[in-house]
Short mmCIF file of C-alpha atoms in Angstrom, two decimals:
data_model
loop_
_atom_site.label_atom_id
_atom_site.label_comp_id
_atom_site.label_asym_id
_atom_site.label_seq_id
_atom_site.Cartn_x
_atom_site.Cartn_y
_atom_site.Cartn_z
CA MET A 1 0.00 0.00 0.00
CA ASN A 2 1.18 3.46 -0.87
CA VAL A 3 2.59 5.36 2.15
CA THR A 4 1.20 8.65 0.80
CA LEU A 5 -2.29 7.11 0.74
CA PHE A 6 -1.77 5.92 4.31
CA PHE A 7 -0.87 9.41 5.50
CA THR A 8 -3.78 10.86 3.55
CA ILE A 9 -6.11 8.51 5.46
CA PHE A 10 -4.42 9.34 8.75
CA TYR A 11 -4.67 13.10 8.29
CA SER A 12 -8.24 12.75 7.00
CA MET A 13 -9.13 10.99 10.23
CA VAL A 14 -7.49 13.72 12.30
CA GLY A 15 -9.31 16.31 10.14
CA ILE A 16 -12.68 14.63 10.73
CA GLU A 17 -11.93 14.45 14.45
CA ALA A 18 -11.21 18.18 14.46
CA LEU A 19 -14.39 18.88 12.49
CA VAL A 20 -16.53 16.79 14.84
CA LEU A 21 -14.94 18.52 17.82
CA ILE A 22 -16.08 21.99 16.63
CA PRO A 23 -19.84 21.57 17.33
CA PHE A 24 -19.06 19.98 20.70
CA LEU A 25 -16.78 22.91 21.53
CA LEU A 26 -19.29 25.55 20.38
CA ASN A 27 -22.06 24.01 22.48
CA TYR A 28 -19.90 22.88 25.38
CA LYS A 29 -21.82 24.78 28.07
CA SER A 30 -25.13 23.18 27.12
CA LEU A 31 -23.75 19.63 26.81
CA ASP A 32 -24.79 16.95 29.28
CA PHE A 33 -22.17 14.97 31.21
CA SER A 34 -21.97 12.06 28.72
CA SER A 35 -21.51 14.43 25.80
CA ARG A 36 -18.78 16.26 27.71
CA CYS A 37 -16.98 12.93 28.18
CA ILE A 38 -17.23 12.34 24.43
CA PHE A 39 -15.87 15.85 23.85
CA PHE A 40 -12.82 15.02 25.95
CA TYR A 41 -12.48 11.67 24.17
CA ILE A 42 -12.38 13.36 20.76
CA LEU A 43 -10.00 15.99 22.13
CA SER A 44 -7.69 13.23 23.38
CA CYS A 45 -7.86 11.54 19.95
CA ILE A 46 -6.66 14.72 18.25
CA PHE A 47 -4.07 15.43 20.91
CA PHE A 48 -2.56 11.94 20.77
CA ALA A 49 -2.73 11.73 16.96
CA GLY A 50 -0.85 15.02 16.62
CA GLY A 51 1.36 14.18 19.58
CA SER A 52 2.38 10.82 18.15
CA VAL A 53 3.57 12.51 14.94
CA LEU A 54 5.55 15.10 16.92
CA VAL A 55 7.06 12.52 19.26
CA GLU A 56 8.08 10.37 16.31
CA ARG A 57 9.66 13.40 14.61
CA TYR A 58 11.53 14.85 17.62
CA ILE A 59 12.15 11.87 19.90
CA GLY A 60 12.00 8.91 17.56
CA ASN A 61 10.17 5.99 19.06
CA ASN A 62 6.59 6.89 19.98
CA MET A 63 5.30 3.53 21.22
CA TRP A 64 5.23 4.61 24.91
CA PHE A 65 3.04 7.52 23.81
CA PHE A 66 0.44 5.04 22.50
CA SER A 67 0.35 3.33 25.90
CA LEU A 68 -0.27 6.66 27.52
CA MET A 69 -2.98 7.40 24.94
CA HIS A 70 -4.72 4.09 25.55
CA PHE A 71 -4.73 4.55 29.30
CA ILE A 72 -5.97 8.16 29.28
CA GLN A 73 -8.68 7.32 26.76
CA PHE A 74 -9.68 4.37 28.92
CA VAL A 75 -10.08 6.68 31.93
CA ILE A 76 -12.24 9.10 29.90
CA LEU A 77 -14.40 6.25 28.57
CA SER A 78 -14.68 4.78 32.08
CA VAL A 79 -16.13 8.08 33.28
CA PHE A 80 -18.56 7.98 30.33
CA PHE A 81 -19.66 4.42 31.09
CA TYR A 82 -19.78 5.09 34.83
CA ARG A 83 -22.36 7.82 34.24
CA SER A 84 -24.26 5.90 31.55
CA ILE A 85 -24.59 2.47 33.20
CA PRO A 86 -27.26 2.47 35.91
CA ASN A 87 -26.51 -0.94 37.46
CA PRO A 88 -24.72 -0.35 40.83
CA THR A 89 -22.55 -3.51 40.65
CA MET A 90 -21.40 -2.69 37.14
CA LYS A 91 -20.87 0.92 38.20
CA ASN A 92 -18.48 -0.28 40.91
CA ILE A 93 -16.61 -2.46 38.43
CA VAL A 94 -16.30 0.49 36.03
CA LYS A 95 -15.16 2.70 38.92
CA TYR A 96 -12.30 0.50 40.03
CA MET A 97 -11.26 -0.94 36.66
CA PRO A 98 -8.92 2.00 35.77
CA PHE A 99 -6.77 1.17 38.81
CA LEU A 100 -6.41 -2.43 37.65
CA LEU A 101 -5.73 -1.27 34.10
CA LEU A 102 -3.12 1.21 35.40
CA ALA A 103 -1.29 -1.65 37.06
CA ILE A 104 -1.44 -3.72 33.85
CA PHE A 105 -0.26 -0.75 31.75
CA ILE A 106 2.68 -0.03 34.08
CA PHE A 107 3.63 -3.68 34.29
CA ASP A 108 3.40 -4.13 30.52
CA LEU A 109 5.24 -0.88 29.77
CA PHE A 110 8.15 -1.42 32.12
CA PHE A 111 8.41 -5.16 32.61
CA ILE A 112 6.85 -7.15 29.76
CA GLU A 113 6.81 -5.52 26.32
CA GLY A 114 8.83 -2.41 27.12
CA VAL A 115 8.67 1.27 26.21
CA ARG A 116 10.08 0.85 22.71
CA ALA A 117 7.49 -1.69 21.55
CA PHE A 118 3.74 -1.52 21.11
CA ASN A 119 2.09 -2.73 24.35
CA SER A 120 -0.29 -5.32 22.96
CA ILE A 121 -1.26 -6.85 26.30
CA SER A 122 -2.39 -3.67 28.03
CA SER A 123 -4.03 -2.15 24.95
CA GLY A 124 -5.68 -5.50 24.14
CA VAL A 125 -7.08 -5.73 27.68
CA LYS A 126 -8.26 -2.13 27.39
CA GLN A 127 -10.11 -2.83 24.12
CA LEU A 128 -11.64 -5.99 25.56
CA VAL A 129 -12.91 -4.13 28.64
CA VAL A 130 -14.31 -1.31 26.48
CA LEU A 131 -16.00 -3.90 24.24
CA THR A 132 -17.59 -5.49 27.31
CA TYR A 133 -18.76 -2.11 28.62
CA GLY A 134 -20.19 -1.28 25.19
CA LEU A 135 -22.08 -4.57 24.96
CA TYR A 136 -23.35 -4.18 28.51
CA LEU A 137 -24.62 -0.68 27.79
CA PHE A 138 -26.39 -1.93 24.64
CA LEU A 139 -28.10 -4.64 26.67
CA GLN A 140 -29.02 -2.13 29.34
CA LEU A 141 -30.58 0.18 26.75
CA LEU A 142 -32.37 -2.75 25.16
CA ARG A 143 -33.91 -3.76 28.49
CA ASP A 144 -34.74 -0.21 29.58
CA ARG A 145 -38.45 -0.39 30.52
CA ASN A 146 -38.71 3.37 30.69
CA LEU A 147 -37.76 3.72 27.01
CA ILE A 148 -40.26 1.02 26.00
CA GLU A 149 -43.06 2.47 28.15
CA LYS A 150 -42.55 5.93 26.67
CA SER A 151 -42.02 4.48 23.15
CA ILE A 152 -38.63 6.18 22.83
CA TYR A 153 -36.60 4.61 20.06
CA ILE A 154 -33.05 3.80 21.04
CA ASP A 155 -31.66 5.51 17.92
CA SER A 156 -33.06 8.83 19.10
CA LEU A 157 -30.73 8.79 22.11
CA PRO A 158 -27.27 10.45 21.93
CA ILE A 159 -25.88 7.83 24.33
CA PHE A 160 -26.71 5.01 21.88
CA TRP A 161 -24.74 6.66 19.08
CA TYR A 162 -21.82 7.50 21.38
CA ASN A 163 -21.70 3.89 22.51
CA SER A 164 -21.97 2.69 18.88
CA GLY A 165 -19.00 4.87 17.89
CA ILE A 166 -16.90 3.62 20.79
CA PHE A 167 -18.00 -0.01 20.32
CA ILE A 168 -17.36 -0.21 16.59
CA PHE A 169 -13.88 1.31 17.01
CA ALA A 170 -13.07 -1.09 19.85
CA CYS A 171 -14.24 -4.03 17.68
CA THR A 172 -11.86 -3.08 14.88
CA GLU A 173 -8.94 -2.13 17.07
CA PHE A 174 -9.04 -5.21 19.28
CA LEU A 175 -7.31 -7.63 16.89
CA PHE A 176 -4.87 -4.97 15.77
CA CYS A 177 -3.95 -4.15 19.37
CA ILE A 178 -3.33 -7.73 20.46
CA SER A 179 -1.23 -8.51 17.39
CA TYR A 180 0.68 -5.32 16.65
CA ASN A 181 3.55 -6.16 19.00
CA HIS A 182 3.98 -9.46 17.19
CA LEU A 183 3.74 -7.72 13.82
CA GLN A 184 6.51 -5.31 14.84
CA ALA A 185 8.70 -8.28 15.69
CA LEU A 186 7.94 -9.90 12.33
CA PHE A 187 8.58 -6.63 10.55
CA THR A 188 12.00 -6.13 12.12
CA THR A 189 12.98 -9.68 11.17
CA GLY A 190 11.82 -9.03 7.61
CA VAL A 191 9.14 -11.73 7.58
CA ALA A 192 6.24 -9.30 7.35
CA ARG A 193 5.70 -6.76 4.62
CA MET A 194 5.25 -3.08 5.49
CA GLY A 195 2.33 -2.80 3.06
CA MET A 196 0.04 -5.12 4.97
CA THR A 197 0.78 -3.43 8.31
CA ILE A 198 -0.10 -0.09 6.73
CA ALA A 199 -3.26 -1.67 5.32
CA ILE A 200 -4.34 -2.80 8.81
CA LEU A 201 -3.61 0.66 10.22
CA SER A 202 -5.56 2.24 7.36
CA ILE A 203 -8.59 0.05 8.12
CA ASN A 204 -8.39 1.25 11.72
CA TYR A 205 -8.22 4.88 10.66
CA ILE A 206 -11.17 4.48 8.30
CA VAL A 207 -13.20 2.91 11.10
CA GLY A 208 -11.95 5.76 13.30
CA MET A 209 -13.57 8.17 10.84
CA ILE A 210 -16.82 6.16 10.88
CA SER A 211 -16.71 6.17 14.66
CA MET A 212 -16.33 9.98 14.68
CA ILE A 213 -19.33 10.27 12.35
CA LEU A 214 -21.35 8.13 14.78
CA LEU A 215 -20.29 10.39 17.64
CA TYR A 216 -21.44 13.39 15.60
CA ILE A 217 -24.81 11.67 14.98
CA GLY A 218 -25.05 11.34 18.76
CA PHE A 219 -24.38 15.06 19.11
CA SER A 220 -27.07 15.87 16.53
CA LYS A 221 -29.56 13.83 18.58
CA ILE A 222 -28.97 16.13 21.59
CA LYS A 223 -30.01 19.06 19.43
CA LYS A 224 -33.19 17.25 18.36
CA LEU A 225 -34.05 16.34 21.95
CA ARG A 226 -33.52 19.98 22.95
CA HIS A 227 -35.86 21.18 20.17
CA ALA A 228 -38.44 18.66 21.33
CA ASN A 229 -38.26 20.28 24.82
CA TYR A 230 -36.98 17.18 26.55
CA MET B 1 -2.33 -18.20 5.66
CA ARG B 2 0.01 -15.58 7.07
CA ILE B 3 -0.64 -13.80 10.37
CA ILE B 4 -1.23 -10.47 8.62
CA ASP B 5 -3.96 -11.99 6.47
CA VAL B 6 -5.56 -13.42 9.61
CA ILE B 7 -5.49 -9.99 11.25
CA VAL B 8 -6.95 -8.25 8.18
CA ILE B 9 -9.74 -10.82 7.85
CA GLY B 10 -10.30 -10.91 11.63
CA THR B 11 -10.48 -7.11 11.85
CA THR B 12 -12.99 -7.02 9.00
CA VAL B 13 -15.05 -9.76 10.64
CA MET B 14 -14.95 -7.91 13.98
CA LEU B 15 -16.03 -4.70 12.26
CA MET B 16 -18.92 -6.50 10.60
CA LEU B 17 -19.89 -8.12 13.88
CA GLY B 18 -19.84 -4.72 15.56
CA VAL B 19 -22.13 -3.30 12.86
CA ILE B 20 -24.43 -6.33 13.17
CA VAL B 21 -24.62 -5.91 16.97
CA ILE B 22 -25.56 -2.23 16.60
CA LEU B 23 -28.19 -3.01 13.95
CA LEU B 24 -29.62 -5.89 15.98
CA VAL B 25 -29.90 -3.72 19.08
CA MET B 26 -31.72 -1.04 17.08
CA LEU B 27 -34.05 -3.50 15.36
CA GLN B 28 -34.81 -5.49 18.51
CA GLN B 29 -35.73 -2.37 20.49
CA LYS B 30 -37.86 -1.10 17.59
CA MET B 31 -39.66 -4.44 17.44
CA VAL B 32 -40.33 -4.41 21.18
CA ILE B 33 -41.71 -0.86 21.03
CA GLN B 34 -43.77 -1.71 17.94
CA HIS B 35 -45.19 -4.73 19.74
CA LYS B 36 -46.02 -2.58 22.76
CA LEU B 37 -47.70 0.01 20.51
CA ASP B 38 -49.70 -2.73 18.77
CA ILE B 39 -50.93 -4.01 22.13
CA ARG B 40 -51.83 -0.45 23.17
CA ASP B 41 -53.71 0.06 19.88
CA LYS B 42 -55.63 -3.17 20.39
CA ASP B 43 -56.42 -2.10 23.94
CA LEU B 44 -57.71 1.26 22.74
CA GLN B 45 -59.76 -0.45 20.05
CA LEU B 46 -61.27 -2.75 22.67
CA GLN B 47 -62.08 0.20 24.91
CA ARG B 48 -63.66 2.00 21.96
CA GLU B 49 -65.76 -1.05 21.11
CA ARG B 50 -66.86 -1.32 24.74
CA LEU B 51 -67.77 2.36 24.81
CA ILE B 52 -69.77 2.01 21.59
CA ALA B 53 -71.59 -1.01 23.05
CA VAL B 54 -72.36 0.89 26.28
CA LEU B 55 -73.64 3.91 24.39
CA GLN B 56 -75.70 1.75 22.04
CA GLY B 57 -77.20 -0.07 25.02
CA GLN B 58 -77.94 3.28 26.65
CA GLU B 59 -79.65 4.53 23.49
CA GLN B 60 -81.73 1.36 23.16
CA GLU B 61 -82.84 1.65 26.76
CA ARG B 62 -83.68 5.31 26.32
CA LYS B 63 -85.67 4.46 23.20
CA ARG B 64 -87.60 1.76 25.02
CA ILE B 65 -88.40 4.05 27.98
CA ALA B 66 -89.39 6.90 25.61
CA GLU B 67 -91.69 4.60 23.64
CA ASP B 68 -93.24 3.19 26.83
CA LEU B 69 -93.82 6.67 28.18
CA HIS B 70 -95.26 7.94 24.93
CA ASP B 71 -97.34 4.93 23.93
CA GLU B 72 -98.57 3.75 27.30
CA VAL B 73 -98.45 6.49 29.94
CA GLY B 74 -99.10 9.19 27.31
CA ALA B 75 -102.08 7.29 25.91
CA GLN B 76 -103.48 6.68 29.38
CA LEU B 77 -103.14 10.36 30.24
CA SER B 78 -104.96 11.27 27.01
CA VAL B 79 -107.79 8.91 28.02
CA LEU B 80 -107.83 10.54 31.46
CA LYS B 81 -108.10 13.97 29.83
CA LEU B 82 -111.00 12.75 27.66
CA ASN B 83 -112.75 11.26 30.69
CA LEU B 84 -112.34 14.52 32.56
CA GLY B 85 -113.86 16.29 29.56
CA GLY B 86 -116.77 13.82 29.68
CA LEU B 87 -117.38 14.61 33.35
CA GLN B 88 -117.93 18.33 32.70
CA PRO B 89 -121.66 18.15 31.66
CA LEU B 90 -122.43 15.90 34.65
CA LEU B 91 -121.17 18.34 37.27
CA LYS B 92 -123.44 20.45 39.46
CA THR B 93 -122.81 24.15 39.15
CA GLY B 94 -122.37 26.71 41.86
CA ASN B 95 -119.95 24.98 44.22
CA GLY B 96 -116.78 25.53 42.17
CA GLU B 97 -116.67 21.95 40.77
CA THR B 98 -116.33 23.18 37.13
CA GLU B 99 -113.31 25.32 38.05
CA ARG B 100 -111.71 22.44 39.92
CA LEU B 101 -112.31 20.12 36.96
CA LYS B 102 -110.79 22.70 34.59
CA GLU B 103 -107.77 22.96 36.86
CA THR B 104 -107.42 19.16 36.84
CA LYS B 105 -107.69 19.12 33.04
CA ASP B 106 -105.02 21.83 32.75
CA PHE B 107 -102.81 19.92 35.16
CA THR B 108 -103.27 16.77 33.05
CA ASP B 109 -102.32 18.83 29.98
CA THR B 110 -99.14 20.00 31.73
CA ILE B 111 -98.27 16.40 32.63
CA ILE B 112 -98.84 15.31 29.02
CA GLN B 113 -96.62 18.19 27.81
CA GLN B 114 -93.87 17.28 30.24
CA LEU B 115 -94.15 13.64 29.34
CA ARG B 116 -93.71 14.53 25.67
CA PHE B 117 -90.69 16.63 26.56
CA ILE B 118 -89.12 13.80 28.55
CA SER B 119 -89.94 11.30 25.83
CA GLN B 120 -88.47 13.56 23.15
CA SER B 121 -85.35 14.18 25.19
CA LEU B 122 -84.89 10.48 25.81
CA HIS B 123 -85.30 9.54 22.20
CA PRO B 124 -85.79 12.16 19.50
CA GLN B 125 -88.20 10.58 17.04
CA ALA B 126 -87.56 13.44 14.59
CA LEU B 127 -83.95 12.33 14.27
CA GLU B 128 -84.94 9.03 12.72
CA ASN B 129 -87.77 10.40 10.63
CA LEU B 130 -86.59 13.84 9.50
CA GLY B 131 -82.84 14.01 10.09
CA LEU B 132 -80.45 15.93 12.34
CA ALA B 133 -81.34 19.48 11.27
CA HIS B 134 -85.05 18.97 11.94
CA ALA B 135 -84.37 17.12 15.17
CA LEU B 136 -82.24 20.01 16.43
CA ASP B 137 -84.91 22.49 15.35
CA SER B 138 -87.56 20.48 17.15
CA PHE B 139 -85.29 20.24 20.21
CA CYS B 140 -84.97 24.04 20.24
CA ASN B 141 -88.76 24.46 20.03
CA LEU B 142 -89.23 21.98 22.84
CA MET B 143 -86.65 23.73 25.03
CA ASN B 144 -88.21 27.13 24.32
CA LYS B 145 -91.55 25.89 25.68
CA ASN B 146 -90.06 24.78 28.96
CA LYS B 147 -87.19 27.07 29.78
CA GLN B 148 -86.43 30.74 30.30
CA VAL B 149 -83.59 30.74 27.77
CA LYS B 150 -84.46 31.58 24.19
CA ILE B 151 -82.88 29.07 21.83
CA ALA B 152 -82.78 29.95 18.15
CA PHE B 153 -81.88 27.55 15.36
CA LYS B 154 -80.34 28.55 12.06
CA THR B 155 -79.53 26.17 9.24
CA ALA B 156 -77.27 26.71 6.28
CA GLY B 157 -77.11 23.18 5.02
CA ASN B 158 -77.52 21.73 1.56
CA GLY B 159 -79.85 19.00 2.76
CA GLN B 160 -77.29 16.20 2.86
CA THR B 161 -78.36 13.50 5.25
CA VAL B 162 -76.15 12.67 8.18
CA ASP B 163 -75.24 9.10 9.08
CA ARG B 164 -77.70 7.89 11.74
CA GLU B 165 -75.12 7.03 14.38
CA LYS B 166 -73.21 10.28 13.84
CA ALA B 167 -76.43 12.31 13.90
CA LEU B 168 -77.48 10.75 17.21
CA ASN B 169 -74.10 11.48 18.78
CA VAL B 170 -74.04 15.08 17.55
CA TYR B 171 -77.60 15.51 18.85
CA ARG B 172 -76.58 14.20 22.27
CA VAL B 173 -73.54 16.50 22.34
CA VAL B 174 -75.75 19.53 21.56
CA GLN B 175 -78.15 18.38 24.27
CA GLU B 176 -75.28 18.16 26.78
CA LEU B 177 -73.99 21.59 25.77
CA ILE B 178 -77.43 23.17 26.21
CA ASN B 179 -77.71 21.50 29.62
CA ASN B 180 -74.33 22.98 30.57
CA ILE B 181 -75.39 26.43 29.35
CA LEU B 182 -78.60 26.23 31.40
CA LYS B 183 -76.68 25.12 34.48
CA HIS B 184 -73.61 27.37 34.39
CA ALA B 185 -73.70 30.11 31.76
CA GLN B 186 -76.64 32.27 32.93
CA ALA B 187 -77.37 33.02 29.29
CA THR B 188 -80.58 34.52 27.93
CA ASP B 189 -80.04 33.70 24.26
CA VAL B 190 -78.57 30.67 22.59
CA LEU B 191 -78.03 30.28 18.86
CA ILE B 192 -77.50 26.89 17.25
CA THR B 193 -76.14 27.06 13.72
CA TYR B 194 -76.17 23.99 11.51
CA GLN B 195 -73.92 23.98 8.45
CA THR B 196 -72.95 21.28 5.99
CA THR B 197 -70.55 21.02 3.10
CA PRO B 198 -70.14 17.73 1.19
CA SER B 199 -67.36 16.66 3.54
CA LEU B 200 -67.87 18.62 6.76
CA LEU B 201 -70.70 19.01 9.22
CA THR B 202 -70.43 21.96 11.59
CA VAL B 203 -72.77 22.72 14.45
CA THR B 204 -72.10 25.88 16.43
CA VAL B 205 -73.67 26.53 19.81
CA GLU B 206 -73.31 30.16 20.78
CA ASP B 207 -74.53 31.71 24.02
CA ASN B 208 -74.47 35.20 25.49
CA GLY B 209 -73.78 34.03 29.03
CA ASN B 210 -71.02 34.84 31.48
CA GLY B 211 -68.39 32.75 29.70
CA ALA B 212 -68.14 30.54 32.79
CA LEU B 213 -68.57 27.54 30.51
CA LEU B 214 -64.95 27.85 29.36
CA THR B 215 -63.56 27.87 32.91
CA SER B 216 -65.92 25.13 34.05
CA LEU B 217 -64.82 23.04 31.06
CA SER B 218 -61.12 23.45 31.73
CA ALA B 219 -61.76 22.65 35.40
CA SER B 220 -63.76 19.55 34.54
CA ARG B 221 -61.00 18.46 32.12
CA ALA B 222 -58.64 18.34 35.07
CA LYS B 223 -61.16 16.42 37.19
CA THR B 224 -61.43 12.68 36.74
CA GLY B 225 -65.10 12.30 37.56
CA SER B 226 -66.51 14.92 35.18
CA LEU B 227 -69.01 12.97 33.11
CA GLY B 228 -70.50 15.73 30.96
CA LEU B 229 -67.35 16.68 29.12
CA LYS B 230 -66.16 13.08 29.05
CA ASN B 231 -69.43 12.08 27.38
CA ILE B 232 -69.05 14.85 24.82
CA GLU B 233 -65.46 13.88 24.08
CA SER B 234 -66.21 10.13 23.98
CA ARG B 235 -69.16 10.56 21.64
CA LEU B 236 -67.19 12.80 19.29
CA ASN B 237 -64.22 10.49 19.47
CA ILE B 238 -66.39 7.57 18.34
CA ILE B 239 -67.64 9.41 15.26
CA GLY B 240 -64.29 11.03 14.48
CA GLY B 241 -65.44 14.52 15.31
CA ASN B 242 -64.05 17.26 17.50
CA ILE B 243 -65.20 20.20 19.57
CA ASN B 244 -63.63 23.58 20.01
CA PHE B 245 -64.54 26.15 22.65
CA THR B 246 -63.81 29.84 22.09
CA PRO B 247 -64.90 32.96 23.98
CA GLY B 248 -67.79 34.77 22.30
CA THR B 249 -67.87 38.48 21.46
CA PRO B 250 -68.66 40.52 23.48
CA GLN B 251 -69.48 37.76 25.96
CA GLY B 252 -70.47 34.13 26.23
CA THR B 253 -68.99 31.02 24.70
CA ILE B 254 -68.94 29.53 21.23
CA ALA B 255 -68.74 25.76 20.97
CA THR B 256 -68.01 24.46 17.49
CA ILE B 257 -68.62 20.80 16.74
CA SER B 258 -67.17 19.55 13.48
CA VAL B 259 -67.49 16.11 11.97
CA GLU B 260 -65.73 15.12 8.78
CA ASN B 261 -67.20 12.54 6.37
CA TYR B 262 -70.51 12.69 8.16
CA GLN B 263 -72.58 11.11 5.43
CA THR B 264 -73.43 7.43 5.24
CA PRO B 265 -70.69 5.42 3.44
CA ALA B 266 -72.92 4.77 0.41
CA GLN B 267 -73.55 8.48 -0.01
CA ASN B 268 -69.88 9.34 0.45
CA SER B 269 -68.85 7.05 -2.35
#
């Protein structure tokens, strides 16, 4: 795969993230707590995307930066899920999970895979936990008696679209995360081709764009709810 | 198969699975809500059918009582009046018997009049024989005989006949409105206007009262046990009509009843 095309996809994704961030930023004061979490999530995406380029240019290896990105994004998403999931037991799990993940991240970064390699274990665990949260929230929304009683369709809720964006990105990233460390090893030994690695990354970035569009749909649903005097 | 191929295929499969999960969640919730709405619709339909059955039963009972009153009690009272008339030549004069008999005859007349009024109110015969406009006109005449309020009737129709069930319900609604005006509005004049176009029947009941009808209506809307307004709304709901209350100028209240497609299905087509 052409490297220029890869960078075009990467910068397009960052561009879309920036575009999606604008309406959130303009309406920040009127956003509810979940939407504010999503705002910070998008902000972190832009920050870490730009940051990774800068770190790579001025420091060289930027793999440790990805670990940091994964952990901070996990904290932001945990806050989002903590506020969105009503079940008290699950709430407690969501509340304490970042501490466990922090331990795994530190252990992986300093003792297992190292700062110069992609931390597949910690990022894989992170994606798996986010996937579980996403599925749980879907089930919770599906069972919500209040929504059914009031005949509120799930796709009219911002939270559904936010969760869809997060879930679909976690689905795509999961396999990439758990295997990228291995791919790096193969790449350095010359077994793997650069083209395929770039192809996998490109798929992730494209899904990243789709996920941003889903988050924007969620934002547009807040506007509709506000117009409907909810 | 190389590991990269596995990752590419796996990622695509995961992406597709993610999309499927989202779509399934959306569809499942929509189906559940749709099912719930269907059940609610069926419930409403059942309630509507029950209401229709209750009202029909009520009308049948009213008809039976009206016919009994008119045909039996009315006939007996007429015989009594005739008998009283027959007694007149037999009475001795000078002791006030003639005057007392005349008083009794007048009293019998009043009872017959009131009986007719009750019978008419219970079941308007004119509605079946002459149609809604004539029945309303006859109702106004009947009310004018008995009450202090002057009720005028104005028609601007083109003579299209109203479906029997719809006519009966509109008649009952007008009756209920007049009752409300007599009870609450302190009006001296009431005007009932009857208008028809090929697709719309409009009956306006206008009074020059204190406008208290509007406030009493909004208060009874909030109350759960208010039968008058509930009856009006239920009857109009059954025939697909609606009622609108507006303040009159300079005073009073204007109630506008409108019913679309009021003609019998055969006439509509």
